[in-house]
């Protein structure tokens, strides 16, 4: 039997990068997967790739900056597949970065609106369904919440908030049998990281110097950690932030 047979998984931000790899990994393990994000063509492409491999998936369009979209995608998941077992709260933006003096309140609000408000709202609307299935949430945090990177003040603060939300919500819902954890990736080769580091080559050059494994991780490294946290093997793992960073924060 596959690890997630009979389970229903919602991946917010599932049409690219870490979210796409995780949606595909859940589907390979037998889950019925809803891929949600704003770009429909990329979402449909992920669903088609999953179906081609014999998996079950559906795309639902959602902008996590909008509460109505979040509610609709969660209701839509339960309508389509009858239940919700796993929420991977992965949708995120790097937002505008740079010296604090170059940033404004609207930059702060935009990044917090997606990364923090979106994460919190998705948990709020998913939890009543997860209580029914004794399901689980994995939030996507970041190592930037644990160590300081200059010029990333707003993004780092959003991920610190995600880690705190994870612990608080875990304590609130473990009495009802819902586990909440987070994964904290180090630098991973995705479009976002390439943008944030000024291109893929620059990302590789910088991480060669700073990451003990000698370079960035790949999306499958994070997908594997998310599947572990969402699986029954992690039944005693509650309110944790699992750092997956090639040793970056350990040295
Ligand atoms: N890559 C890294 O090095 C790294 C490190 C630490 C943490 N992370 C975190 O990992 C997560 C995924 O990032 P990634 O690196 O895989 O980046 P990515 O390739 O840019 O993927 C971001 C995903 O989020 C979705 N998204 C963005 N804004 C959204 C919104 N308002 N509503 C719904 N979906 C939205 C995007 O789809 P649409 O644009 O189509 O909506 C896309 O699916 C993020 O939370 C990021 O902060 C990444």
PDB file of C-alpha atoms and ligand atoms in Angstrom, residues 12-20 36-40 42 62-65 89-94 114-115 140-143 155 159 184-193 195 197 203 219, ligand 1:
ATOM      1  CA  UNK A  12      -1.304  25.835  -2.044  1.00  0.00           C
ATOM      2  CA  UNK A  13       1.241  27.161  -4.510  1.00  0.00           C
ATOM      3  CA  UNK A  14       1.355  23.721  -6.126  1.00  0.00           C
ATOM      4  CA  UNK A  15       1.962  24.755  -9.733  1.00  0.00           C
ATOM      5  CA  UNK A  16       5.718  25.493  -9.513  1.00  0.00           C
ATOM      6  CA  UNK A  17       8.924  24.914  -7.578  1.00  0.00           C
ATOM      7  CA  UNK A  18       8.721  23.191  -4.203  1.00  0.00           C
ATOM      8  CA  UNK A  19       4.919  22.988  -4.333  1.00  0.00           C
ATOM      9  CA  UNK A  20       4.892  21.226  -7.689  1.00  0.00           C
ATOM     10  CA  UNK A  36      -3.953  25.527  -6.188  1.00  0.00           C
ATOM     11  CA  UNK A  37      -2.283  28.750  -7.307  1.00  0.00           C
ATOM     12  CA  UNK A  38      -2.950  31.802  -9.481  1.00  0.00           C
ATOM     13  CA  UNK A  39      -1.448  30.708 -12.825  1.00  0.00           C
ATOM     14  CA  UNK A  40      -3.940  28.294 -14.344  1.00  0.00           C
ATOM     15  CA  UNK A  42       0.960  25.987 -15.008  1.00  0.00           C
ATOM     16  CA  UNK A  62      -6.760  30.627  -5.904  1.00  0.00           C
ATOM     17  CA  UNK A  63      -4.985  33.771  -4.786  1.00  0.00           C
ATOM     18  CA  UNK A  64      -4.108  33.285  -1.107  1.00  0.00           C
ATOM     19  CA  UNK A  65      -4.088  37.065  -0.626  1.00  0.00           C
ATOM     20  CA  UNK A  89       0.655  25.756   3.090  1.00  0.00           C
ATOM     21  CA  UNK A  90       3.375  26.542   0.552  1.00  0.00           C
ATOM     22  CA  UNK A  91       2.208  29.590  -1.428  1.00  0.00           C
ATOM     23  CA  UNK A  92       4.693  32.386  -0.924  1.00  0.00           C
ATOM     24  CA  UNK A  93       6.416  35.346  -2.487  1.00  0.00           C
ATOM     25  CA  UNK A  94       9.831  36.842  -1.882  1.00  0.00           C
ATOM     26  CA  UNK A 114       0.517  36.377   1.106  1.00  0.00           C
ATOM     27  CA  UNK A 115       3.055  34.674   3.370  1.00  0.00           C
ATOM     28  CA  UNK A 140       6.517  26.374   4.523  1.00  0.00           C
ATOM     29  CA  UNK A 141       8.893  28.537   6.552  1.00  0.00           C
ATOM     30  CA  UNK A 142      12.543  29.317   5.836  1.00  0.00           C
ATOM     31  CA  UNK A 143      16.038  29.386   7.324  1.00  0.00           C
ATOM     32  CA  UNK A 155      10.573  38.312   3.858  1.00  0.00           C
ATOM     33  CA  UNK A 159       8.856  33.392   7.768  1.00  0.00           C
ATOM     34  CA  UNK A 184      12.260  25.438   6.816  1.00  0.00           C
ATOM     35  CA  UNK A 185      14.135  25.142   3.535  1.00  0.00           C
ATOM     36  CA  UNK A 186      17.565  26.555   2.943  1.00  0.00           C
ATOM     37  CA  UNK A 187      18.369  27.810  -0.565  1.00  0.00           C
ATOM     38  CA  UNK A 188      16.594  25.579  -3.092  1.00  0.00           C
ATOM     39  CA  UNK A 189      16.887  25.846  -6.876  1.00  0.00           C
ATOM     40  CA  UNK A 190      13.553  27.416  -7.896  1.00  0.00           C
ATOM     41  CA  UNK A 191      12.405  30.458  -9.833  1.00  0.00           C
ATOM     42  CA  UNK A 192      11.979  32.354  -6.571  1.00  0.00           C
ATOM     43  CA  UNK A 193      15.494  31.628  -5.314  1.00  0.00           C
ATOM     44  CA  UNK A 195      15.153  35.820  -8.627  1.00  0.00           C
ATOM     45  CA  UNK A 197      19.877  35.661  -5.686  1.00  0.00           C
ATOM     46  CA  UNK A 203      22.672  31.229  -6.441  1.00  0.00           C
ATOM     47  CA  UNK A 219      12.856  20.750  -4.760  1.00  0.00           C
TER      48      UNK A 219
HETATM   49  N1  LIG B   1      13.383  28.374  -2.986  1.00  0.00           N
HETATM   50  C1  LIG B   1      13.927  28.612  -1.810  1.00  0.00           C
HETATM   51  O1  LIG B   1      15.153  28.746  -1.687  1.00  0.00           O
HETATM   52  C2  LIG B   1      13.043  28.711  -0.595  1.00  0.00           C
HETATM   53  C3  LIG B   1      13.677  28.724   0.667  1.00  0.00           C
HETATM   54  C4  LIG B   1      12.890  28.821   1.796  1.00  0.00           C
HETATM   55  C5  LIG B   1      11.513  28.872   1.691  1.00  0.00           C
HETATM   56  N2  LIG B   1      10.923  28.852   0.457  1.00  0.00           N
HETATM   57  C6  LIG B   1       9.457  28.919   0.413  1.00  0.00           C
HETATM   58  O2  LIG B   1       8.954  27.868  -0.376  1.00  0.00           O
HETATM   59  C7  LIG B   1       7.683  28.254  -0.933  1.00  0.00           C
HETATM   60  C8  LIG B   1       7.668  27.945  -2.415  1.00  0.00           C
HETATM   61  O3  LIG B   1       8.661  28.727  -3.023  1.00  0.00           O
HETATM   62  P1  LIG B   1       9.469  28.283  -4.344  1.00  0.00           P
HETATM   63  O4  LIG B   1      10.884  28.529  -4.083  1.00  0.00           O
HETATM   64  O5  LIG B   1       8.994  26.955  -4.792  1.00  0.00           O
HETATM   65  O6  LIG B   1       9.012  29.470  -5.312  1.00  0.00           O
HETATM   66  P2  LIG B   1       8.192  29.527  -6.690  1.00  0.00           P
HETATM   67  O7  LIG B   1       8.747  28.534  -7.646  1.00  0.00           O
HETATM   68  O8  LIG B   1       8.184  30.970  -7.036  1.00  0.00           O
HETATM   69  O9  LIG B   1       6.740  29.043  -6.256  1.00  0.00           O
HETATM   70  C9  LIG B   1       5.878  29.861  -5.512  1.00  0.00           C
HETATM   71  C10 LIG B   1       4.506  29.236  -5.557  1.00  0.00           C
HETATM   72  O10 LIG B   1       3.598  30.026  -4.777  1.00  0.00           O
HETATM   73  C11 LIG B   1       2.501  30.384  -5.601  1.00  0.00           C
HETATM   74  N3  LIG B   1       1.971  31.678  -5.174  1.00  0.00           N
HETATM   75  C12 LIG B   1       2.648  32.844  -5.032  1.00  0.00           C
HETATM   76  N4  LIG B   1       1.797  33.812  -4.653  1.00  0.00           N
HETATM   77  C13 LIG B   1       0.571  33.247  -4.549  1.00  0.00           C
HETATM   78  C14 LIG B   1      -0.714  33.732  -4.217  1.00  0.00           C
HETATM   79  N5  LIG B   1      -0.930  35.020  -3.908  1.00  0.00           N
HETATM   80  N6  LIG B   1      -1.753  32.868  -4.217  1.00  0.00           N
HETATM   81  C15 LIG B   1      -1.565  31.572  -4.542  1.00  0.00           C
HETATM   82  N7  LIG B   1      -0.379  31.043  -4.861  1.00  0.00           N
HETATM   83  C16 LIG B   1       0.680  31.881  -4.870  1.00  0.00           C
HETATM   84  C17 LIG B   1       3.048  30.401  -7.022  1.00  0.00           C
HETATM   85  O11 LIG B   1       2.039  30.223  -8.008  1.00  0.00           O
HETATM   86  P3  LIG B   1       1.323  31.463  -8.777  1.00  0.00           P
HETATM   87  O12 LIG B   1       2.380  32.513  -8.983  1.00  0.00           O
HETATM   88  O13 LIG B   1       0.788  30.866 -10.038  1.00  0.00           O
HETATM   89  O14 LIG B   1       0.224  31.898  -7.867  1.00  0.00           O
HETATM   90  C18 LIG B   1       3.945  29.170  -6.968  1.00  0.00           C
HETATM   91  O15 LIG B   1       3.199  28.000  -7.089  1.00  0.00           O
HETATM   92  C19 LIG B   1       7.498  29.728  -0.581  1.00  0.00           C
HETATM   93  O16 LIG B   1       6.663  29.859   0.554  1.00  0.00           O
HETATM   94  C20 LIG B   1       8.914  30.173  -0.244  1.00  0.00           C
HETATM   95  O17 LIG B   1       8.917  31.282   0.604  1.00  0.00           O
HETATM   96  C21 LIG B   1      11.655  28.775  -0.678  1.00  0.00           C
END
